[in-house]
Amino acid sequence: MRPHFAAVIGDPVRRSLSPAIFRAFSLRLDRPLHYRAVTLEPGRLAEALGRAPSLPWLGWNVTIPFKVRILPLLDRVEGEALAAGAVNVVRFEHGRRIGYNTDAEGFLAPLRRMGVALRGKKALVLGAGGAARAVLAALRVEEAELRVLNRSRASAEELGRAFGAAAGTLDEAGRLAAEADLVVNATPLGQGGEGSPLPPGTRFKKGALAYDLVYRPARTPFLAAAEQAGARTLGGLAMLVAQATATWRIWFGAAPPPAMQGEVLRELEGTLA
Ligand code: NDP
């Protein structure tokens, strides 16, 4: 079978787990796929996308800092990506660049497996980048009550208007986390084990869930503090595997079966532990 070529494009991507996930699916499904992590300087996205259709790419995953700025450079943007205002998957088809978003679906998949009901629940999203957009788009569909806090107020307010969310800065995170049913860290704080978007001693509501999109380390300072305060916790690895599963479906037409997704998740958990 002819091998396919794909990559995750971003900066930084050196420590991305996406190549390991796609390698695992490729081996198990006997679908030859060469998948690499490609570091691209922020100013070179348009040039790389312009050249891509003449090269044998099947698709790209797109990550920090390109998820939003790639939109106007694509030939077509599909519904979920338009709703989120962010693209994390590109499929190259007959010289055309088509953008998708699988982060929203990936974000919800672990919550569905845990049986978390979101309708009317207070959701607090920390961060206002590409990932936060997908999270807010997903939570809006689930009819949660939305609030977004960010380091820079202007981006929080922009997302607030776009998604019907109350908006503010991270200075308010400690107080508002204590009132929320779901607190999502959609900032990179905690990557490499350093930093948290919440101040020390933050309280959580009884039964609240702390969901960190950061997946390395498995137990971030945000999750450790939430656990100590009695909250339930969920790390970002399950989302990463779920969005990769949806990406596979876009590129190859069918998603890897659920049992295989679970197997790959456990395999990766083992490497992060
Ligand atoms: P972006 O660069 O688009 O956005 C980053 C956001 O975090 C911005 O709101 C930014 O605030 C804020 N931020 C960055 N640095 C700091 C800091 N030092 N202190 C406070 N706030 C900060 O990134 P993404 O939205 O694409 O990704 C965010 C995180 O989510 C990353 O760690 C990424 O790896 C993770 N992720 C995980 C996924 C998964 O499947 N588990 C999927 C997608 C993302 P400001 O606007 O002020 O700059």
CSV table of C-alpha atoms in Angstrom, one decimal, residues 5-23 33-41 57 59-64 66 215-216 240 251:
chain,number,residue,atom,x,y,z
A,5,PHE,CA,2.5,11.7,4.5
A,6,ALA,CA,1.2,13.9,7.3
A,7,ALA,CA,2.6,16.2,10.0
A,8,VAL,CA,1.8,18.3,13.0
A,9,ILE,CA,2.8,21.9,12.2
A,10,GLY,CA,3.5,24.4,15.0
A,11,ASP,CA,6.0,26.0,17.3
A,12,PRO,CA,6.9,24.4,19.6
A,13,VAL,CA,6.0,20.8,18.5
A,14,ARG,CA,9.2,19.0,19.4
A,15,ARG,CA,7.6,17.3,22.4
A,16,SER,CA,4.2,16.6,20.7
A,17,LEU,CA,2.7,13.2,21.3
A,18,SER,CA,0.8,13.3,18.0
A,19,PRO,CA,3.5,11.4,16.1
A,20,ALA,CA,3.2,8.5,18.7
A,21,ILE,CA,-0.6,8.4,18.4
A,22,PHE,CA,-0.6,8.3,14.6
A,23,ARG,CA,2.2,5.7,14.6
A,33,LEU,CA,1.6,6.7,7.3
A,34,HIS,CA,4.7,8.8,7.7
A,35,TYR,CA,3.8,11.4,10.4
A,36,ARG,CA,6.3,14.0,11.6
A,37,ALA,CA,6.4,16.9,13.9
A,38,VAL,CA,7.4,20.0,11.9
A,39,THR,CA,8.5,23.2,13.6
A,40,LEU,CA,7.5,26.2,11.5
A,41,GLU,CA,8.4,29.7,12.4
A,57,TRP,CA,0.8,15.6,1.8
A,59,GLY,CA,-2.9,16.4,5.7
A,60,TRP,CA,-1.6,18.4,8.6
A,61,ASN,CA,-2.5,18.8,12.2
A,62,VAL,CA,-2.1,22.5,13.2
A,63,THR,CA,-1.2,23.6,16.7
A,64,ILE,CA,0.2,26.6,18.6
A,66,PHE,CA,-1.4,28.7,13.9
A,215,TYR,CA,-1.2,16.5,28.9
A,216,ARG,CA,2.4,16.5,29.8
A,240,LEU,CA,-5.5,14.4,22.4
A,251,TRP,CA,-8.1,11.7,6.4
